[in-house]
Amino acid sequence: MSTHDGKVAVVTGGASGIGQETVRQLRQAGWTVVVWDRSDAEGAVPVDIADYASVEAAAGQLDGIDLLVNAAGIAGDRQPSASKSPAEWDRVMAVNLNGSFYTMHALYPHLKARKGVVVNIASIAGMMMAKGRVHYAVSKAAVMTLTRSLANEWAADGIRVVAIAPGYVKTPMIQRSIEAGELDEATMAAAHAMNRLATTEEIAGAIIALAQPPFQFMTGAIVTIDGGYTLGK
Ligand SMILES: NC(=O)c1ccc[n+]([C@@H]2O[C@H](COP(=O)([O-])OP(=O)(O)OC[C@H]3O[C@@H](n4cnc5c(N)ncnc54)[C@H](O)[C@@H]3O)[C@@H](O)[C@H]2O)c1
């Protein structure tokens, strides 16, 4: 028996990258994990977090939950703002911002039932900027404000809401940008004081740690996990 038997988590974006590794580590620790992802990867409940009806239907299948990890997100295109299409702006906001709000909104009764924890995935892009990705940076800044706002509202219900702000993490999202010639791994690594990208294992481990009792007095915090990126060079 693990101490986490009986604990239930919902992980959005659990079919790839940070979400997938979070699912693996939670299951290894004995949690029951429900994966919500728009990809049809094995084991995922098909949910488009940008579509409230889809989120609401999936939430209706659940009872109390102890943890929501909002790991689904998209990087969007890399274009200067003046040539970025409004449709592309809307697409990134719909997933990264609306999706994070929709899942929290629909799962609120289930989180309240078990005094659960929400861990949102923001980004250092939301504290600084992301070249050619104004929509991404703004969506992540908004996720930080969403985190603080709902942490304040839901503290009375015993629900904690925190966010992490990672630097670059070696995931399929980043791999796609490298392959598209938008990002170069050595240049990305050099932007971090630690001169490397994070692994998904490191980020998932931090997400899970924040959901545990040692952090029970933490709410509304944005935890930077960036190998020293935001320290500057
Ligand atoms: N990789 C990085 O360097 C990095 C850095 C900071 C923050 N983040 C954030 O971490 C999160 C995870 O990123 P990743 O690198 O693991 O990406 P990833 O592309 O490997 O995985 C993202 C997952 O989200 C799912 N998803 C996308 N849109 C969805 C939707 N509308 N509904 C349901 N599922 C959807 C995808 O199918 C995929 O399984 C994202 O929010 C990303 O912005 C990533």
PDB file of C-alpha atoms and ligand atoms in Angstrom:
ATOM      1  CA  MET A   1       0.000   0.000   0.000  1.00  0.00           C
ATOM      2  CA  SER A   2       1.241   3.456  -0.895  1.00  0.00           C
ATOM      3  CA  THR A   3       0.257   6.479   1.170  1.00  0.00           C
ATOM      4  CA  HIS A   4      -1.348   7.856  -1.982  1.00  0.00           C
ATOM      5  CA  ASP A   5      -3.772   4.987  -2.567  1.00  0.00           C
ATOM      6  CA  GLY A   6      -7.226   6.510  -2.951  1.00  0.00           C
ATOM      7  CA  LYS A   7      -5.884   9.890  -4.078  1.00  0.00           C
ATOM      8  CA  VAL A   8      -7.305  11.020  -7.410  1.00  0.00           C
ATOM      9  CA  ALA A   9      -5.701  13.435  -9.878  1.00  0.00           C
ATOM     10  CA  VAL A  10      -6.787  14.918 -13.194  1.00  0.00           C
ATOM     11  CA  VAL A  11      -3.894  15.808 -15.509  1.00  0.00           C
ATOM     12  CA  THR A  12      -4.685  17.787 -18.666  1.00  0.00           C
ATOM     13  CA  GLY A  13      -2.199  17.361 -21.489  1.00  0.00           C
ATOM     14  CA  GLY A  14      -1.237  14.080 -19.879  1.00  0.00           C
ATOM     15  CA  ALA A  15      -0.528  12.390 -23.224  1.00  0.00           C
ATOM     16  CA  SER A  16       2.769  14.190 -23.863  1.00  0.00           C
ATOM     17  CA  GLY A  17       5.735  15.976 -22.324  1.00  0.00           C
ATOM     18  CA  ILE A  18       5.427  17.430 -18.808  1.00  0.00           C
ATOM     19  CA  GLY A  19       1.886  16.123 -18.354  1.00  0.00           C
ATOM     20  CA  GLN A  20       2.801  12.605 -19.425  1.00  0.00           C
ATOM     21  CA  GLU A  21       5.721  12.418 -17.002  1.00  0.00           C
ATOM     22  CA  THR A  22       3.527  13.821 -14.208  1.00  0.00           C
ATOM     23  CA  VAL A  23       1.025  11.037 -14.871  1.00  0.00           C
ATOM     24  CA  ARG A  24       3.795   8.432 -14.751  1.00  0.00           C
ATOM     25  CA  GLN A  25       5.202   9.685 -11.447  1.00  0.00           C
ATOM     26  CA  LEU A  26       1.771  10.049  -9.822  1.00  0.00           C
ATOM     27  CA  ARG A  27       0.787   6.502 -10.819  1.00  0.00           C
ATOM     28  CA  GLN A  28       4.107   5.185  -9.548  1.00  0.00           C
ATOM     29  CA  ALA A  29       3.330   6.814  -6.189  1.00  0.00           C
ATOM     30  CA  GLY A  30      -0.070   5.091  -6.054  1.00  0.00           C
ATOM     31  CA  TRP A  31      -2.387   7.853  -7.283  1.00  0.00           C
ATOM     32  CA  THR A  32      -5.385   7.180  -9.513  1.00  0.00           C
ATOM     33  CA  VAL A  33      -4.910   9.468 -12.501  1.00  0.00           C
ATOM     34  CA  VAL A  34      -7.439  10.593 -15.085  1.00  0.00           C
ATOM     35  CA  VAL A  35      -5.802  11.966 -18.229  1.00  0.00           C
ATOM     36  CA  TRP A  36      -7.616  14.610 -20.232  1.00  0.00           C
ATOM     37  CA  ASP A  37      -6.061  15.227 -23.638  1.00  0.00           C
ATOM     38  CA  ARG A  38      -7.242  16.056 -27.122  1.00  0.00           C
ATOM     39  CA  SER A  39      -4.775  13.518 -28.485  1.00  0.00           C
ATOM     40  CA  ASP A  40      -6.165  10.010 -28.712  1.00  0.00           C
ATOM     41  CA  ALA A  41      -3.150   8.555 -26.898  1.00  0.00           C
ATOM     42  CA  GLU A  42      -4.002   5.327 -25.119  1.00  0.00           C
ATOM     43  CA  GLY A  43      -5.705   5.835 -21.787  1.00  0.00           C
ATOM     44  CA  ALA A  44      -6.621   9.492 -22.295  1.00  0.00           C
ATOM     45  CA  VAL A  45     -10.196  10.689 -21.953  1.00  0.00           C
ATOM     46  CA  PRO A  46     -10.739  12.765 -25.125  1.00  0.00           C
ATOM     47  CA  VAL A  47     -11.233  16.334 -23.893  1.00  0.00           C
ATOM     48  CA  ASP A  48     -10.643  19.623 -25.674  1.00  0.00           C
ATOM     49  CA  ILE A  49      -9.994  22.000 -22.790  1.00  0.00           C
ATOM     50  CA  ALA A  50     -10.749  24.971 -25.039  1.00  0.00           C
ATOM     51  CA  ASP A  51     -14.340  23.724 -25.352  1.00  0.00           C
ATOM     52  CA  TYR A  52     -16.329  24.197 -22.149  1.00  0.00           C
ATOM     53  CA  ALA A  53     -18.968  21.612 -23.109  1.00  0.00           C
ATOM     54  CA  SER A  54     -16.243  18.987 -23.539  1.00  0.00           C
ATOM     55  CA  VAL A  55     -14.677  19.858 -20.161  1.00  0.00           C
ATOM     56  CA  GLU A  56     -18.040  19.908 -18.400  1.00  0.00           C
ATOM     57  CA  ALA A  57     -19.018  16.500 -19.799  1.00  0.00           C
ATOM     58  CA  ALA A  58     -15.741  14.951 -18.633  1.00  0.00           C
ATOM     59  CA  ALA A  59     -16.028  16.570 -15.193  1.00  0.00           C
ATOM     60  CA  GLY A  60     -19.505  15.052 -14.915  1.00  0.00           C
ATOM     61  CA  GLN A  61     -17.925  11.583 -14.966  1.00  0.00           C
ATOM     62  CA  LEU A  62     -15.903  12.289 -11.805  1.00  0.00           C
ATOM     63  CA  ASP A  63     -16.413  12.669  -8.069  1.00  0.00           C
ATOM     64  CA  GLY A  64     -14.027  14.280  -5.614  1.00  0.00           C
ATOM     65  CA  ILE A  65     -10.477  14.929  -6.784  1.00  0.00           C
ATOM     66  CA  ASP A  66      -7.345  15.751  -4.775  1.00  0.00           C
ATOM     67  CA  LEU A  67      -5.286  17.314  -7.555  1.00  0.00           C
ATOM     68  CA  LEU A  68      -5.718  19.067 -10.888  1.00  0.00           C
ATOM     69  CA  VAL A  69      -2.591  19.594 -12.974  1.00  0.00           C
ATOM     70  CA  ASN A  70      -3.233  21.945 -15.898  1.00  0.00           C
ATOM     71  CA  ALA A  71      -0.428  20.843 -18.212  1.00  0.00           C
ATOM     72  CA  ALA A  72      -2.217  21.092 -21.586  1.00  0.00           C
ATOM     73  CA  GLY A  73      -0.931  24.006 -23.602  1.00  0.00           C
ATOM     74  CA  ILE A  74       0.257  25.089 -27.019  1.00  0.00           C
ATOM     75  CA  ALA A  75       3.173  27.281 -28.111  1.00  0.00           C
ATOM     76  CA  GLY A  76       1.448  28.930 -31.085  1.00  0.00           C
ATOM     77  CA  ASP A  77       3.193  30.229 -34.179  1.00  0.00           C
ATOM     78  CA  ARG A  78       6.358  32.340 -34.220  1.00  0.00           C
ATOM     79  CA  GLN A  79       5.490  35.592 -35.959  1.00  0.00           C
ATOM     80  CA  PRO A  80       5.992  39.249 -35.124  1.00  0.00           C
ATOM     81  CA  SER A  81       2.839  40.687 -33.572  1.00  0.00           C
ATOM     82  CA  ALA A  82       2.040  42.860 -36.583  1.00  0.00           C
ATOM     83  CA  SER A  83       1.797  39.815 -38.840  1.00  0.00           C
ATOM     84  CA  LYS A  84       0.170  37.470 -36.354  1.00  0.00           C
ATOM     85  CA  SER A  85      -3.368  36.563 -37.321  1.00  0.00           C
ATOM     86  CA  PRO A  86      -6.171  37.312 -34.856  1.00  0.00           C
ATOM     87  CA  ALA A  87      -7.319  33.693 -35.305  1.00  0.00           C
ATOM     88  CA  GLU A  88      -3.926  32.466 -34.105  1.00  0.00           C
ATOM     89  CA  TRP A  89      -4.095  34.828 -31.103  1.00  0.00           C
ATOM     90  CA  ASP A  90      -7.538  33.427 -30.262  1.00  0.00           C
ATOM     91  CA  ARG A  91      -6.362  29.816 -30.662  1.00  0.00           C
ATOM     92  CA  VAL A  92      -3.543  30.201 -28.130  1.00  0.00           C
ATOM     93  CA  MET A  93      -5.707  32.101 -25.642  1.00  0.00           C
ATOM     94  CA  ALA A  94      -8.463  29.510 -26.022  1.00  0.00           C
ATOM     95  CA  VAL A  95      -6.210  26.642 -24.964  1.00  0.00           C
ATOM     96  CA  ASN A  96      -3.708  28.193 -22.558  1.00  0.00           C
ATOM     97  CA  LEU A  97      -5.945  30.679 -20.763  1.00  0.00           C
ATOM     98  CA  ASN A  98      -9.575  29.705 -21.321  1.00  0.00           C
ATOM     99  CA  GLY A  99      -8.712  26.019 -20.985  1.00  0.00           C
ATOM    100  CA  SER A 100      -7.063  26.542 -17.598  1.00  0.00           C
ATOM    101  CA  PHE A 101     -10.082  28.486 -16.356  1.00  0.00           C
ATOM    102  CA  TYR A 102     -12.591  26.010 -17.803  1.00  0.00           C
ATOM    103  CA  THR A 103     -11.041  22.982 -16.102  1.00  0.00           C
ATOM    104  CA  MET A 104     -10.804  24.767 -12.754  1.00  0.00           C
ATOM    105  CA  HIS A 105     -14.373  26.031 -13.088  1.00  0.00           C
ATOM    106  CA  ALA A 106     -15.858  22.646 -14.018  1.00  0.00           C
ATOM    107  CA  LEU A 107     -13.859  20.742 -11.388  1.00  0.00           C
ATOM    108  CA  TYR A 108     -14.451  23.227  -8.557  1.00  0.00           C
ATOM    109  CA  PRO A 109     -17.101  21.116  -6.756  1.00  0.00           C
ATOM    110  CA  HIS A 110     -14.844  18.046  -6.980  1.00  0.00           C
ATOM    111  CA  LEU A 111     -11.828  19.980  -5.693  1.00  0.00           C
ATOM    112  CA  LYS A 112     -13.900  21.435  -2.873  1.00  0.00           C
ATOM    113  CA  ALA A 113     -15.143  17.984  -1.876  1.00  0.00           C
ATOM    114  CA  ARG A 114     -11.581  16.857  -1.095  1.00  0.00           C
ATOM    115  CA  LYS A 115      -9.854  20.181  -0.345  1.00  0.00           C
ATOM    116  CA  GLY A 116      -7.773  19.618  -3.433  1.00  0.00           C
ATOM    117  CA  VAL A 117      -4.803  21.372  -4.998  1.00  0.00           C
ATOM    118  CA  VAL A 118      -4.480  22.942  -8.446  1.00  0.00           C
ATOM    119  CA  VAL A 119      -1.078  23.226 -10.100  1.00  0.00           C
ATOM    120  CA  ASN A 120      -1.124  25.386 -13.227  1.00  0.00           C
ATOM    121  CA  ILE A 121       1.750  25.476 -15.695  1.00  0.00           C
ATOM    122  CA  ALA A 122       2.677  29.052 -16.533  1.00  0.00           C
ATOM    123  CA  SER A 123       6.104  29.884 -18.023  1.00  0.00           C
ATOM    124  CA  ILE A 124       8.922  32.344 -17.582  1.00  0.00           C
ATOM    125  CA  ALA A 125       7.644  33.669 -20.927  1.00  0.00           C
ATOM    126  CA  GLY A 126       4.807  35.189 -18.888  1.00  0.00           C
ATOM    127  CA  MET A 127       7.317  37.066 -16.709  1.00  0.00           C
ATOM    128  CA  MET A 128       9.591  38.185 -19.544  1.00  0.00           C
ATOM    129  CA  MET A 129       8.455  37.741 -23.162  1.00  0.00           C
ATOM    130  CA  ALA A 130       8.796  35.144 -25.887  1.00  0.00           C
ATOM    131  CA  LYS A 131      10.177  36.281 -29.220  1.00  0.00           C
ATOM    132  CA  GLY A 132       7.465  36.057 -31.887  1.00  0.00           C
ATOM    133  CA  ARG A 133       5.059  34.559 -29.389  1.00  0.00           C
ATOM    134  CA  VAL A 134       3.248  37.516 -27.826  1.00  0.00           C
ATOM    135  CA  HIS A 135       0.092  35.395 -27.582  1.00  0.00           C
ATOM    136  CA  TYR A 136       1.926  32.667 -25.658  1.00  0.00           C
ATOM    137  CA  ALA A 137       3.629  35.122 -23.277  1.00  0.00           C
ATOM    138  CA  VAL A 138       0.375  36.980 -22.568  1.00  0.00           C
ATOM    139  CA  SER A 139      -1.537  33.730 -22.054  1.00  0.00           C
ATOM    140  CA  LYS A 140       1.038  32.580 -19.484  1.00  0.00           C
ATOM    141  CA  ALA A 141       1.027  35.942 -17.670  1.00  0.00           C
ATOM    142  CA  ALA A 142      -2.748  35.580 -17.501  1.00  0.00           C
ATOM    143  CA  VAL A 143      -2.419  32.061 -16.064  1.00  0.00           C
ATOM    144  CA  MET A 144      -0.386  33.582 -13.214  1.00  0.00           C
ATOM    145  CA  THR A 145      -3.136  36.115 -12.490  1.00  0.00           C
ATOM    146  CA  LEU A 146      -5.747  33.375 -12.758  1.00  0.00           C
ATOM    147  CA  THR A 147      -3.735  31.382 -10.224  1.00  0.00           C
ATOM    148  CA  ARG A 148      -3.542  34.245  -7.729  1.00  0.00           C
ATOM    149  CA  SER A 149      -7.199  35.197  -8.173  1.00  0.00           C
ATOM    150  CA  LEU A 150      -8.639  31.730  -7.654  1.00  0.00           C
ATOM    151  CA  ALA A 151      -6.163  30.998  -4.840  1.00  0.00           C
ATOM    152  CA  ASN A 152      -7.643  33.969  -3.037  1.00  0.00           C
ATOM    153  CA  GLU A 153     -11.260  33.016  -3.763  1.00  0.00           C
ATOM    154  CA  TRP A 154     -10.910  29.335  -2.958  1.00  0.00           C
ATOM    155  CA  ALA A 155      -8.744  29.514   0.167  1.00  0.00           C
ATOM    156  CA  ALA A 156     -11.964  29.549   2.210  1.00  0.00           C
ATOM    157  CA  ASP A 157     -12.872  26.191   0.625  1.00  0.00           C
ATOM    158  CA  GLY A 158      -9.520  24.673   1.569  1.00  0.00           C
ATOM    159  CA  ILE A 159      -8.439  24.530  -2.090  1.00  0.00           C
ATOM    160  CA  ARG A 160      -4.851  25.602  -2.818  1.00  0.00           C
ATOM    161  CA  VAL A 161      -3.946  27.003  -6.232  1.00  0.00           C
ATOM    162  CA  VAL A 162      -0.319  27.419  -7.294  1.00  0.00           C
ATOM    163  CA  ALA A 163       1.578  27.680 -10.564  1.00  0.00           C
ATOM    164  CA  ILE A 164       5.020  26.826 -11.774  1.00  0.00           C
ATOM    165  CA  ALA A 165       6.949  28.925 -14.265  1.00  0.00           C
ATOM    166  CA  PRO A 166       9.470  26.680 -16.006  1.00  0.00           C
ATOM    167  CA  GLY A 167      12.334  27.683 -18.249  1.00  0.00           C
ATOM    168  CA  TYR A 168      12.828  25.516 -21.343  1.00  0.00           C
ATOM    169  CA  VAL A 169      11.972  21.867 -20.802  1.00  0.00           C
ATOM    170  CA  LYS A 170      12.974  19.120 -23.211  1.00  0.00           C
ATOM    171  CA  THR A 171       9.557  17.972 -24.455  1.00  0.00           C
ATOM    172  CA  PRO A 172       7.918  17.246 -27.826  1.00  0.00           C
ATOM    173  CA  MET A 173       6.701  20.907 -27.830  1.00  0.00           C
ATOM    174  CA  ILE A 174      10.285  22.164 -27.826  1.00  0.00           C
ATOM    175  CA  GLN A 175      11.446  19.377 -30.136  1.00  0.00           C
ATOM    176  CA  ARG A 176       8.934  20.572 -32.737  1.00  0.00           C
ATOM    177  CA  SER A 177      10.318  24.128 -32.534  1.00  0.00           C
ATOM    178  CA  ILE A 178      13.880  22.826 -32.921  1.00  0.00           C
ATOM    179  CA  GLU A 179      12.867  20.766 -35.950  1.00  0.00           C
ATOM    180  CA  ALA A 180      11.076  23.788 -37.455  1.00  0.00           C
ATOM    181  CA  GLY A 181      14.320  25.772 -37.148  1.00  0.00           C
ATOM    182  CA  GLU A 182      12.694  28.254 -34.724  1.00  0.00           C
ATOM    183  CA  LEU A 183      14.842  27.347 -31.734  1.00  0.00           C
ATOM    184  CA  ASP A 184      18.349  26.001 -31.337  1.00  0.00           C
ATOM    185  CA  GLU A 185      19.094  23.754 -28.381  1.00  0.00           C
ATOM    186  CA  ALA A 186      22.549  25.150 -27.566  1.00  0.00           C
ATOM    187  CA  THR A 187      21.269  28.748 -27.638  1.00  0.00           C
ATOM    188  CA  MET A 188      18.333  27.791 -25.409  1.00  0.00           C
ATOM    189  CA  ALA A 189      20.627  25.987 -22.969  1.00  0.00           C
ATOM    190  CA  ALA A 190      22.982  28.978 -22.795  1.00  0.00           C
ATOM    191  CA  ALA A 191      20.120  31.257 -21.696  1.00  0.00           C
ATOM    192  CA  HIS A 192      19.913  29.334 -18.393  1.00  0.00           C
ATOM    193  CA  ALA A 193      22.591  29.945 -15.727  1.00  0.00           C
ATOM    194  CA  MET A 194      22.759  26.147 -15.424  1.00  0.00           C
ATOM    195  CA  ASN A 195      23.463  25.967 -19.175  1.00  0.00           C
ATOM    196  CA  ARG A 196      20.930  23.255 -19.952  1.00  0.00           C
ATOM    197  CA  LEU A 197      17.238  22.577 -20.422  1.00  0.00           C
ATOM    198  CA  ALA A 198      15.106  21.019 -17.687  1.00  0.00           C
ATOM    199  CA  THR A 199      14.052  17.391 -17.936  1.00  0.00           C
ATOM    200  CA  THR A 200      10.390  16.443 -17.719  1.00  0.00           C
ATOM    201  CA  GLU A 201      11.307  14.361 -14.647  1.00  0.00           C
ATOM    202  CA  GLU A 202      12.487  17.474 -12.797  1.00  0.00           C
ATOM    203  CA  ILE A 203       9.385  19.490 -13.650  1.00  0.00           C
ATOM    204  CA  ALA A 204       6.929  16.678 -12.861  1.00  0.00           C
ATOM    205  CA  GLY A 205       8.705  16.047  -9.558  1.00  0.00           C
ATOM    206  CA  ALA A 206       8.278  19.696  -8.590  1.00  0.00           C
ATOM    207  CA  ILE A 207       4.589  19.712  -9.580  1.00  0.00           C
ATOM    208  CA  ILE A 208       3.905  16.691  -7.393  1.00  0.00           C
ATOM    209  CA  ALA A 209       5.944  18.056  -4.473  1.00  0.00           C
ATOM    210  CA  LEU A 210       3.880  21.271  -4.486  1.00  0.00           C
ATOM    211  CA  ALA A 211       0.714  19.212  -4.108  1.00  0.00           C
ATOM    212  CA  GLN A 212       1.994  17.607  -0.888  1.00  0.00           C
ATOM    213  CA  PRO A 213       1.575  18.583   2.789  1.00  0.00           C
ATOM    214  CA  PRO A 214       4.996  20.275   3.170  1.00  0.00           C
ATOM    215  CA  PHE A 215       3.525  23.030   0.986  1.00  0.00           C
ATOM    216  CA  GLN A 216       0.122  23.169   2.687  1.00  0.00           C
ATOM    217  CA  PHE A 217       0.524  26.866   3.638  1.00  0.00           C
ATOM    218  CA  MET A 218       1.423  27.838   0.061  1.00  0.00           C
ATOM    219  CA  THR A 219      -1.288  29.257  -2.142  1.00  0.00           C
ATOM    220  CA  GLY A 220      -1.268  31.765  -4.988  1.00  0.00           C
ATOM    221  CA  ALA A 221       2.481  31.329  -5.417  1.00  0.00           C
ATOM    222  CA  ILE A 222       4.210  31.269  -8.782  1.00  0.00           C
ATOM    223  CA  VAL A 223       7.208  28.979  -8.415  1.00  0.00           C
ATOM    224  CA  THR A 224       9.995  29.688 -10.901  1.00  0.00           C
ATOM    225  CA  ILE A 225      11.842  26.535 -11.964  1.00  0.00           C
ATOM    226  CA  ASP A 226      14.179  27.786 -14.638  1.00  0.00           C
ATOM    227  CA  GLY A 227      17.794  26.811 -13.984  1.00  0.00           C
ATOM    228  CA  GLY A 228      18.530  30.503 -13.422  1.00  0.00           C
ATOM    229  CA  TYR A 229      17.113  31.812 -16.732  1.00  0.00           C
ATOM    230  CA  THR A 230      15.411  34.834 -15.143  1.00  0.00           C
ATOM    231  CA  LEU A 231      18.605  35.786 -13.298  1.00  0.00           C
ATOM    232  CA  GLY A 232      19.860  37.139 -16.594  1.00  0.00           C
ATOM    233  CA  LYS A 233      23.307  36.782 -18.035  1.00  0.00           C
TER     234      LYS A 233
HETATM  235  N1  LIG B   1       8.421  22.643 -22.852  1.00  0.00           N
HETATM  236  C1  LIG B   1       8.760  23.814 -22.328  1.00  0.00           C
HETATM  237  O1  LIG B   1       9.874  24.322 -22.497  1.00  0.00           O
HETATM  238  C2  LIG B   1       7.763  24.569 -21.482  1.00  0.00           C
HETATM  239  C3  LIG B   1       8.224  25.664 -20.741  1.00  0.00           C
HETATM  240  C4  LIG B   1       7.338  26.373 -19.943  1.00  0.00           C
HETATM  241  C5  LIG B   1       6.012  25.995 -19.913  1.00  0.00           C
HETATM  242  N2  LIG B   1       5.581  24.926 -20.657  1.00  0.00           N
HETATM  243  C6  LIG B   1       4.163  24.594 -20.584  1.00  0.00           C
HETATM  244  O2  LIG B   1       4.030  23.297 -20.083  1.00  0.00           O
HETATM  245  C7  LIG B   1       2.823  22.718 -20.596  1.00  0.00           C
HETATM  246  C8  LIG B   1       3.155  21.348 -21.201  1.00  0.00           C
HETATM  247  O3  LIG B   1       4.025  21.575 -22.294  1.00  0.00           O
HETATM  248  P1  LIG B   1       4.865  20.391 -22.999  1.00  0.00           P
HETATM  249  O4  LIG B   1       6.149  21.000 -23.394  1.00  0.00           O
HETATM  250  O5  LIG B   1       4.816  19.175 -22.163  1.00  0.00           O
HETATM  251  O6  LIG B   1       3.977  20.239 -24.342  1.00  0.00           O
HETATM  252  P2  LIG B   1       3.570  18.958 -25.227  1.00  0.00           P
HETATM  253  O7  LIG B   1       3.196  19.526 -26.549  1.00  0.00           O
HETATM  254  O8  LIG B   1       4.611  17.901 -25.152  1.00  0.00           O
HETATM  255  O9  LIG B   1       2.264  18.418 -24.478  1.00  0.00           O
HETATM  256  C9  LIG B   1       1.101  19.188 -24.417  1.00  0.00           C
HETATM  257  C10 LIG B   1      -0.110  18.259 -24.356  1.00  0.00           C
HETATM  258  O10 LIG B   1      -1.282  19.089 -24.262  1.00  0.00           O
HETATM  259  C11 LIG B   1      -2.266  18.522 -25.117  1.00  0.00           C
HETATM  260  N3  LIG B   1      -3.206  19.572 -25.545  1.00  0.00           N
HETATM  261  C12 LIG B   1      -2.934  20.645 -26.326  1.00  0.00           C
HETATM  262  N4  LIG B   1      -4.058  21.342 -26.550  1.00  0.00           N
HETATM  263  C13 LIG B   1      -5.064  20.704 -25.900  1.00  0.00           C
HETATM  264  C14 LIG B   1      -6.458  20.930 -25.770  1.00  0.00           C
HETATM  265  N5  LIG B   1      -7.073  21.963 -26.376  1.00  0.00           N
HETATM  266  N6  LIG B   1      -7.179  20.079 -25.006  1.00  0.00           N
HETATM  267  C15 LIG B   1      -6.587  19.014 -24.395  1.00  0.00           C
HETATM  268  N7  LIG B   1      -5.272  18.734 -24.508  1.00  0.00           N
HETATM  269  C16 LIG B   1      -4.523  19.569 -25.252  1.00  0.00           C
HETATM  270  C17 LIG B   1      -1.491  17.950 -26.290  1.00  0.00           C
HETATM  271  O11 LIG B   1      -2.253  16.966 -27.001  1.00  0.00           O
HETATM  272  C18 LIG B   1      -0.282  17.343 -25.577  1.00  0.00           C
HETATM  273  O12 LIG B   1      -0.529  16.010 -25.170  1.00  0.00           O
HETATM  274  C19 LIG B   1       2.259  23.732 -21.592  1.00  0.00           C
HETATM  275  O13 LIG B   1       1.285  24.525 -20.946  1.00  0.00           O
HETATM  276  C20 LIG B   1       3.463  24.572 -21.929  1.00  0.00           C
HETATM  277  O14 LIG B   1       3.088  25.868 -22.343  1.00  0.00           O
HETATM  278  C21 LIG B   1       6.432  24.215 -21.435  1.00  0.00           C
END
